[in-house]
PDB file of C-alpha atoms in Angstrom:
ATOM      1  CA  UNK A   1     105.086  96.574-130.523  1.00  0.00           C
ATOM      2  CA  UNK A   2     101.713  98.292-130.373  1.00  0.00           C
ATOM      3  CA  UNK A   3      99.218  96.001-128.563  1.00  0.00           C
ATOM      4  CA  UNK A   4      95.368  96.331-128.157  1.00  0.00           C
ATOM      5  CA  UNK A   5      93.458  94.370-125.634  1.00  0.00           C
ATOM      6  CA  UNK A   6      89.888  93.664-125.385  1.00  0.00           C
ATOM      7  CA  UNK A   7      87.913  91.863-122.669  1.00  0.00           C
ATOM      8  CA  UNK A   8      85.972  89.829-122.387  1.00  0.00           C
ATOM      9  CA  UNK A   9      86.552  87.633-125.201  1.00  0.00           C
ATOM     10  CA  UNK A  10      82.953  86.537-125.464  1.00  0.00           C
ATOM     11  CA  UNK A  11      79.805  87.227-123.505  1.00  0.00           C
ATOM     12  CA  UNK A  12      76.508  85.674-123.450  1.00  0.00           C
ATOM     13  CA  UNK A  13      73.525  87.823-122.219  1.00  0.00           C
ATOM     14  CA  UNK A  14      69.683  87.596-122.060  1.00  0.00           C
ATOM     15  CA  UNK A  15      67.626  90.153-124.002  1.00  0.00           C
ATOM     16  CA  UNK A  16      67.219  93.187-121.984  1.00  0.00           C
ATOM     17  CA  UNK A  17      70.415  92.958-119.918  1.00  0.00           C
ATOM     18  CA  UNK A  18      72.907  95.820-120.027  1.00  0.00           C
ATOM     19  CA  UNK A  19      76.559  94.950-120.785  1.00  0.00           C
ATOM     20  CA  UNK A  20      80.014  96.484-121.125  1.00  0.00           C
ATOM     21  CA  UNK A  21      83.234  95.713-122.883  1.00  0.00           C
ATOM     22  CA  UNK A  22      86.765  97.025-122.490  1.00  0.00           C
ATOM     23  CA  UNK A  23      89.552  97.916-124.782  1.00  0.00           C
ATOM     24  CA  UNK A  24      93.123  98.858-123.717  1.00  0.00           C
ATOM     25  CA  UNK A  25      95.440 100.554-125.887  1.00  0.00           C
ATOM     26  CA  UNK A  26      98.900 102.271-125.926  1.00  0.00           C
ATOM     27  CA  UNK A  27      98.613 105.798-124.261  1.00  0.00           C
ATOM     28  CA  UNK A  28     101.597 107.326-126.404  1.00  0.00           C
ATOM     29  CA  UNK A  29     101.239 108.481-130.059  1.00  0.00           C
ATOM     30  CA  UNK A  30      97.497 108.555-129.864  1.00  0.00           C
ATOM     31  CA  UNK A  31      95.568 109.617-132.992  1.00  0.00           C
ATOM     32  CA  UNK A  32      92.216 107.869-132.557  1.00  0.00           C
ATOM     33  CA  UNK A  33      90.351 104.928-131.298  1.00  0.00           C
ATOM     34  CA  UNK A  34      87.704 103.183-133.530  1.00  0.00           C
ATOM     35  CA  UNK A  35      84.836 100.790-132.283  1.00  0.00           C
ATOM     36  CA  UNK A  36      83.570  98.603-135.212  1.00  0.00           C
ATOM     37  CA  UNK A  37      80.627  96.136-135.176  1.00  0.00           C
ATOM     38  CA  UNK A  38      80.925  92.868-137.210  1.00  0.00           C
ATOM     39  CA  UNK A  39      78.463  90.663-138.060  1.00  0.00           C
ATOM     40  CA  UNK A  40      79.211  87.268-139.551  1.00  0.00           C
ATOM     41  CA  UNK A  41      79.394  87.444-143.544  1.00  0.00           C
ATOM     42  CA  UNK A  42      79.236  91.395-143.510  1.00  0.00           C
ATOM     43  CA  UNK A  43      81.738  94.134-143.517  1.00  0.00           C
ATOM     44  CA  UNK A  44      82.762  95.570-140.226  1.00  0.00           C
ATOM     45  CA  UNK A  45      81.018  98.616-139.615  1.00  0.00           C
ATOM     46  CA  UNK A  46      82.370 101.685-137.695  1.00  0.00           C
ATOM     47  CA  UNK A  47      80.116 102.567-134.597  1.00  0.00           C
ATOM     48  CA  UNK A  48      82.411 105.368-133.110  1.00  0.00           C
ATOM     49  CA  UNK A  49      85.436 107.321-133.991  1.00  0.00           C
ATOM     50  CA  UNK A  50      86.836 108.712-130.850  1.00  0.00           C
ATOM     51  CA  UNK A  51      89.752 111.333-130.627  1.00  0.00           C
ATOM     52  CA  UNK A  52      89.712 113.402-127.569  1.00  0.00           C
ATOM     53  CA  UNK A  53      90.490 112.499-123.967  1.00  0.00           C
ATOM     54  CA  UNK A  54      87.158 112.208-122.252  1.00  0.00           C
ATOM     55  CA  UNK A  55      85.057 111.766-125.379  1.00  0.00           C
ATOM     56  CA  UNK A  56      81.722 110.066-124.891  1.00  0.00           C
ATOM     57  CA  UNK A  57      79.729 109.172-127.660  1.00  0.00           C
ATOM     58  CA  UNK A  58      76.272 107.691-128.153  1.00  0.00           C
ATOM     59  CA  UNK A  59      74.117 105.935-130.783  1.00  0.00           C
ATOM     60  CA  UNK A  60      70.737 104.889-129.835  1.00  0.00           C
ATOM     61  CA  UNK A  61      71.425 102.307-127.041  1.00  0.00           C
ATOM     62  CA  UNK A  62      75.280 102.095-127.574  1.00  0.00           C
ATOM     63  CA  UNK A  63      77.646 104.294-126.139  1.00  0.00           C
ATOM     64  CA  UNK A  64      81.449 104.680-125.647  1.00  0.00           C
ATOM     65  CA  UNK A  65      83.812 106.542-123.484  1.00  0.00           C
ATOM     66  CA  UNK A  66      87.588 107.109-124.014  1.00  0.00           C
ATOM     67  CA  UNK A  67      90.411 107.680-121.592  1.00  0.00           C
ATOM     68  CA  UNK A  68      93.753 108.570-123.748  1.00  0.00           C
ATOM     69  CA  UNK A  69      95.714 109.067-120.645  1.00  0.00           C
ATOM     70  CA  UNK A  70      95.243 105.634-119.265  1.00  0.00           C
ATOM     71  CA  UNK A  71      94.925 104.007-122.326  1.00  0.00           C
ATOM     72  CA  UNK A  72      91.326 102.372-122.453  1.00  0.00           C
ATOM     73  CA  UNK A  73      87.615 102.546-123.770  1.00  0.00           C
ATOM     74  CA  UNK A  74      84.653 101.270-122.594  1.00  0.00           C
ATOM     75  CA  UNK A  75      81.581 100.350-125.027  1.00  0.00           C
ATOM     76  CA  UNK A  76      78.184  99.941-123.367  1.00  0.00           C
ATOM     77  CA  UNK A  77      74.947  98.498-124.742  1.00  0.00           C
ATOM     78  CA  UNK A  78      71.883  99.264-122.772  1.00  0.00           C
ATOM     79  CA  UNK A  79      68.988  96.754-122.859  1.00  0.00           C
ATOM     80  CA  UNK A  80      70.690  94.201-125.527  1.00  0.00           C
ATOM     81  CA  UNK A  81      68.501  93.063-128.204  1.00  0.00           C
ATOM     82  CA  UNK A  82      69.149  89.833-130.239  1.00  0.00           C
ATOM     83  CA  UNK A  83      70.195  91.933-133.227  1.00  0.00           C
ATOM     84  CA  UNK A  84      73.042  93.381-131.099  1.00  0.00           C
ATOM     85  CA  UNK A  85      74.599  89.939-131.393  1.00  0.00           C
ATOM     86  CA  UNK A  86      77.989  90.467-133.406  1.00  0.00           C
ATOM     87  CA  UNK A  87      81.720  90.911-132.673  1.00  0.00           C
ATOM     88  CA  UNK A  88      82.783  94.365-131.374  1.00  0.00           C
ATOM     89  CA  UNK A  89      86.274  95.331-132.518  1.00  0.00           C
ATOM     90  CA  UNK A  90      88.278  98.022-131.014  1.00  0.00           C
ATOM     91  CA  UNK A  91      91.162  99.470-132.945  1.00  0.00           C
ATOM     92  CA  UNK A  92      93.787 101.989-132.319  1.00  0.00           C
ATOM     93  CA  UNK A  93      95.468 104.596-134.574  1.00  0.00           C
ATOM     94  CA  UNK A  94      98.979 105.449-133.345  1.00  0.00           C
ATOM     95  CA  UNK A  95     100.780 106.505-136.682  1.00  0.00           C
ATOM     96  CA  UNK A  96     100.040 109.229-139.371  1.00  0.00           C
ATOM     97  CA  UNK A  97      98.945 106.801-141.988  1.00  0.00           C
ATOM     98  CA  UNK A  98      96.112 105.998-140.055  1.00  0.00           C
ATOM     99  CA  UNK A  99      96.607 102.137-140.112  1.00  0.00           C
ATOM    100  CA  UNK A 100      94.382 100.384-137.630  1.00  0.00           C
ATOM    101  CA  UNK A 101      95.761  98.061-134.794  1.00  0.00           C
ATOM    102  CA  UNK A 102      93.094  95.799-133.833  1.00  0.00           C
ATOM    103  CA  UNK A 103      91.946  93.963-130.691  1.00  0.00           C
ATOM    104  CA  UNK A 104      90.905  90.416-130.791  1.00  0.00           C
ATOM    105  CA  UNK A 105      87.180  91.420-130.227  1.00  0.00           C
ATOM    106  CA  UNK A 106      84.419  90.549-127.949  1.00  0.00           C
ATOM    107  CA  UNK A 107      81.964  88.354-129.423  1.00  0.00           C
ATOM    108  CA  UNK A 108      78.390  89.215-127.953  1.00  0.00           C
ATOM    109  CA  UNK A 109      75.495  86.828-128.046  1.00  0.00           C
ATOM    110  CA  UNK A 110      72.028  88.046-126.813  1.00  0.00           C
ATOM    111  CA  UNK A 111      69.450  85.373-126.124  1.00  0.00           C
ATOM    112  CA  UNK A 112      65.914  86.362-126.607  1.00  0.00           C
TER     113      UNK A 112
ATOM    114  CA  UNK Y   1      75.235 104.770-149.306  1.00  0.00           C
ATOM    115  CA  UNK Y   2      78.488 104.379-150.993  1.00  0.00           C
ATOM    116  CA  UNK Y   3      80.346 101.082-150.147  1.00  0.00           C
ATOM    117  CA  UNK Y   4      83.616  99.083-150.797  1.00  0.00           C
ATOM    118  CA  UNK Y   5      83.244  96.130-152.771  1.00  0.00           C
ATOM    119  CA  UNK Y   6      85.667  93.198-153.179  1.00  0.00           C
ATOM    120  CA  UNK Y   7      85.963  90.193-155.482  1.00  0.00           C
ATOM    121  CA  UNK Y   8      85.957  87.321-155.383  1.00  0.00           C
ATOM    122  CA  UNK Y   9      84.353  86.585-152.289  1.00  0.00           C
ATOM    123  CA  UNK Y  10      85.946  83.202-152.006  1.00  0.00           C
ATOM    124  CA  UNK Y  11      89.201  82.054-153.699  1.00  0.00           C
ATOM    125  CA  UNK Y  12      90.573  78.435-153.444  1.00  0.00           C
ATOM    126  CA  UNK Y  13      94.141  78.060-154.816  1.00  0.00           C
ATOM    127  CA  UNK Y  14      96.944  75.672-154.605  1.00  0.00           C
ATOM    128  CA  UNK Y  15     100.215  76.542-152.839  1.00  0.00           C
ATOM    129  CA  UNK Y  16     102.694  78.155-154.875  1.00  0.00           C
ATOM    130  CA  UNK Y  17      99.992  79.991-157.295  1.00  0.00           C
ATOM    131  CA  UNK Y  18      99.616  83.558-157.804  1.00  0.00           C
ATOM    132  CA  UNK Y  19      96.381  85.344-156.586  1.00  0.00           C
ATOM    133  CA  UNK Y  20      95.076  88.656-157.371  1.00  0.00           C
ATOM    134  CA  UNK Y  21      92.362  90.141-154.802  1.00  0.00           C
ATOM    135  CA  UNK Y  22      90.526  93.082-156.045  1.00  0.00           C
ATOM    136  CA  UNK Y  23      88.832  95.906-154.345  1.00  0.00           C
ATOM    137  CA  UNK Y  24      86.826  98.835-155.632  1.00  0.00           C
ATOM    138  CA  UNK Y  25      87.249 101.835-153.095  1.00  0.00           C
ATOM    139  CA  UNK Y  26      84.527 104.535-152.348  1.00  0.00           C
ATOM    140  CA  UNK Y  27      84.855 106.989-155.198  1.00  0.00           C
ATOM    141  CA  UNK Y  28      86.281 110.075-153.465  1.00  0.00           C
ATOM    142  CA  UNK Y  29      88.570 108.278-150.997  1.00  0.00           C
ATOM    143  CA  UNK Y  30      92.314 108.479-151.468  1.00  0.00           C
ATOM    144  CA  UNK Y  31      93.695 106.241-148.679  1.00  0.00           C
ATOM    145  CA  UNK Y  32      93.539 102.645-149.036  1.00  0.00           C
ATOM    146  CA  UNK Y  33      94.430  99.741-146.880  1.00  0.00           C
ATOM    147  CA  UNK Y  34      94.558  95.945-146.771  1.00  0.00           C
ATOM    148  CA  UNK Y  35      94.067  93.925-143.640  1.00  0.00           C
ATOM    149  CA  UNK Y  36      93.703  90.285-143.046  1.00  0.00           C
ATOM    150  CA  UNK Y  37      92.451  87.853-140.366  1.00  0.00           C
ATOM    151  CA  UNK Y  38      93.675  84.494-140.022  1.00  0.00           C
ATOM    152  CA  UNK Y  39      90.969  82.350-138.306  1.00  0.00           C
ATOM    153  CA  UNK Y  40      91.057  82.847-134.661  1.00  0.00           C
ATOM    154  CA  UNK Y  41      93.410  85.496-134.682  1.00  0.00           C
ATOM    155  CA  UNK Y  42      93.230  89.368-134.736  1.00  0.00           C
ATOM    156  CA  UNK Y  43      92.597  91.475-137.695  1.00  0.00           C
ATOM    157  CA  UNK Y  44      96.017  92.567-138.905  1.00  0.00           C
ATOM    158  CA  UNK Y  45      97.404  95.474-140.912  1.00  0.00           C
ATOM    159  CA  UNK Y  46      99.072  94.550-144.103  1.00  0.00           C
ATOM    160  CA  UNK Y  47      99.791  97.689-146.108  1.00  0.00           C
ATOM    161  CA  UNK Y  48      98.622 101.349-146.840  1.00  0.00           C
ATOM    162  CA  UNK Y  49      98.456 103.099-150.077  1.00  0.00           C
ATOM    163  CA  UNK Y  50      98.270 106.707-150.842  1.00  0.00           C
ATOM    164  CA  UNK Y  51      98.961 108.825-154.179  1.00  0.00           C
ATOM    165  CA  UNK Y  52      99.830 105.501-156.230  1.00  0.00           C
ATOM    166  CA  UNK Y  53     102.416 104.335-153.745  1.00  0.00           C
ATOM    167  CA  UNK Y  54     102.923 102.330-150.401  1.00  0.00           C
ATOM    168  CA  UNK Y  55     102.925 104.611-147.360  1.00  0.00           C
ATOM    169  CA  UNK Y  56     103.468 101.933-144.685  1.00  0.00           C
ATOM    170  CA  UNK Y  57     103.535  98.307-144.487  1.00  0.00           C
ATOM    171  CA  UNK Y  58     103.733  95.582-141.813  1.00  0.00           C
ATOM    172  CA  UNK Y  59     106.253  92.719-141.454  1.00  0.00           C
ATOM    173  CA  UNK Y  60     103.784  90.523-142.945  1.00  0.00           C
ATOM    174  CA  UNK Y  61     103.832  92.376-146.163  1.00  0.00           C
ATOM    175  CA  UNK Y  62     106.844  90.817-147.666  1.00  0.00           C
ATOM    176  CA  UNK Y  63     108.215  90.476-151.211  1.00  0.00           C
ATOM    177  CA  UNK Y  64     105.493  88.064-151.990  1.00  0.00           C
ATOM    178  CA  UNK Y  65     103.041  90.704-151.563  1.00  0.00           C
ATOM    179  CA  UNK Y  66     102.270  93.716-153.814  1.00  0.00           C
ATOM    180  CA  UNK Y  67      99.820  96.291-154.337  1.00  0.00           C
ATOM    181  CA  UNK Y  68      98.580  98.669-157.217  1.00  0.00           C
ATOM    182  CA  UNK Y  69      95.930 100.758-158.535  1.00  0.00           C
ATOM    183  CA  UNK Y  70      96.204 100.094-162.071  1.00  0.00           C
ATOM    184  CA  UNK Y  71      93.218 101.841-163.645  1.00  0.00           C
ATOM    185  CA  UNK Y  72      92.233 104.345-161.277  1.00  0.00           C
ATOM    186  CA  UNK Y  73      89.566 102.381-159.814  1.00  0.00           C
ATOM    187  CA  UNK Y  74      90.438  99.012-158.736  1.00  0.00           C
ATOM    188  CA  UNK Y  75      92.927  98.618-155.932  1.00  0.00           C
ATOM    189  CA  UNK Y  76      94.467  95.087-156.025  1.00  0.00           C
ATOM    190  CA  UNK Y  77      96.537  92.983-153.549  1.00  0.00           C
ATOM    191  CA  UNK Y  78      98.748  90.392-155.283  1.00  0.00           C
ATOM    192  CA  UNK Y  79     100.240  87.426-153.475  1.00  0.00           C
ATOM    193  CA  UNK Y  80     102.921  85.875-155.891  1.00  0.00           C
ATOM    194  CA  UNK Y  81     103.440  82.442-154.504  1.00  0.00           C
ATOM    195  CA  UNK Y  82     100.808  81.524-151.957  1.00  0.00           C
ATOM    196  CA  UNK Y  83     101.644  79.422-148.834  1.00  0.00           C
ATOM    197  CA  UNK Y  84      99.424  77.638-146.704  1.00  0.00           C
ATOM    198  CA  UNK Y  85      99.716  80.219-144.194  1.00  0.00           C
ATOM    199  CA  UNK Y  86      98.395  82.942-146.425  1.00  0.00           C
ATOM    200  CA  UNK Y  87      94.927  81.229-145.898  1.00  0.00           C
ATOM    201  CA  UNK Y  88      92.865  84.140-144.412  1.00  0.00           C
ATOM    202  CA  UNK Y  89      90.115  86.503-144.678  1.00  0.00           C
ATOM    203  CA  UNK Y  90      91.415  89.832-146.572  1.00  0.00           C
ATOM    204  CA  UNK Y  91      89.835  92.897-146.263  1.00  0.00           C
ATOM    205  CA  UNK Y  92      90.140  96.055-148.197  1.00  0.00           C
ATOM    206  CA  UNK Y  93      89.374  99.520-146.356  1.00  0.00           C
ATOM    207  CA  UNK Y  94      89.242 103.164-147.393  1.00  0.00           C
ATOM    208  CA  UNK Y  95      89.002 106.540-145.921  1.00  0.00           C
ATOM    209  CA  UNK Y  96      88.838 110.109-146.606  1.00  0.00           C
ATOM    210  CA  UNK Y  97      91.347 112.945-145.861  1.00  0.00           C
ATOM    211  CA  UNK Y  98      91.315 112.855-141.845  1.00  0.00           C
ATOM    212  CA  UNK Y  99      93.893 110.712-140.291  1.00  0.00           C
ATOM    213  CA  UNK Y 100      91.721 108.995-137.724  1.00  0.00           C
ATOM    214  CA  UNK Y 101      88.572 109.037-139.893  1.00  0.00           C
ATOM    215  CA  UNK Y 102      86.314 106.017-140.201  1.00  0.00           C
ATOM    216  CA  UNK Y 103      87.612 103.362-142.534  1.00  0.00           C
ATOM    217  CA  UNK Y 104      84.977 101.691-144.644  1.00  0.00           C
ATOM    218  CA  UNK Y 105      85.500  98.142-145.010  1.00  0.00           C
ATOM    219  CA  UNK Y 106      84.735  95.603-148.042  1.00  0.00           C
ATOM    220  CA  UNK Y 107      82.949  92.489-147.259  1.00  0.00           C
ATOM    221  CA  UNK Y 108      86.325  90.541-147.434  1.00  0.00           C
ATOM    222  CA  UNK Y 109      87.708  87.922-149.749  1.00  0.00           C
ATOM    223  CA  UNK Y 110      88.292  84.278-148.069  1.00  0.00           C
ATOM    224  CA  UNK Y 111      91.394  82.781-149.447  1.00  0.00           C
ATOM    225  CA  UNK Y 112      92.044  79.299-148.865  1.00  0.00           C
ATOM    226  CA  UNK Y 113      95.524  77.846-149.798  1.00  0.00           C
ATOM    227  CA  UNK Y 114      95.521  74.136-150.273  1.00  0.00           C
TER     228      UNK Y 114
END
């Protein structure tokens, strides 16, 4: 059974704090690793699609790294803002049909 | 920006009733998925669909579930006889040609079975 784990489950930080989350996934049959940002009552929105070992991607204050050999990815948020409050989902693709296997998510709350 | 839409946003039904959840994919996407999230649990894969047939399904997707794309636009998920445990948020997602490419999610349908 393919399992994707995320930690921490929830995180409360002050505006301006930097933070990071972890996603662990199976290290075999790797196709891709996705990070999604999910705000309440909205569609999950892709942040990063990562495919190569050693990938590092950045979008504004948010960045992610990928290690496919050991099966983990980190998501970093620099200088958190209240609008960063959301659930961050990690999803692994381990098969040719592309279906996503999700972690439980990390719920981030940023206080002004 | 193109988006995936889903209807209805919320559906309340009685146990044993049939429900149909609808999704309009992004127009040039050919790969379609249904996922669901039971409250407090992980988002789970249900089924993938390509070229008018199911390409993969999970253990959850039993004989009570079916999918089709009847008119070339809408992509539907039917639950024939709903159970209490089918209560969840159901998401449709679509993607382009590349296997690992971004999936675009709809806003979801919240199904409540009473």
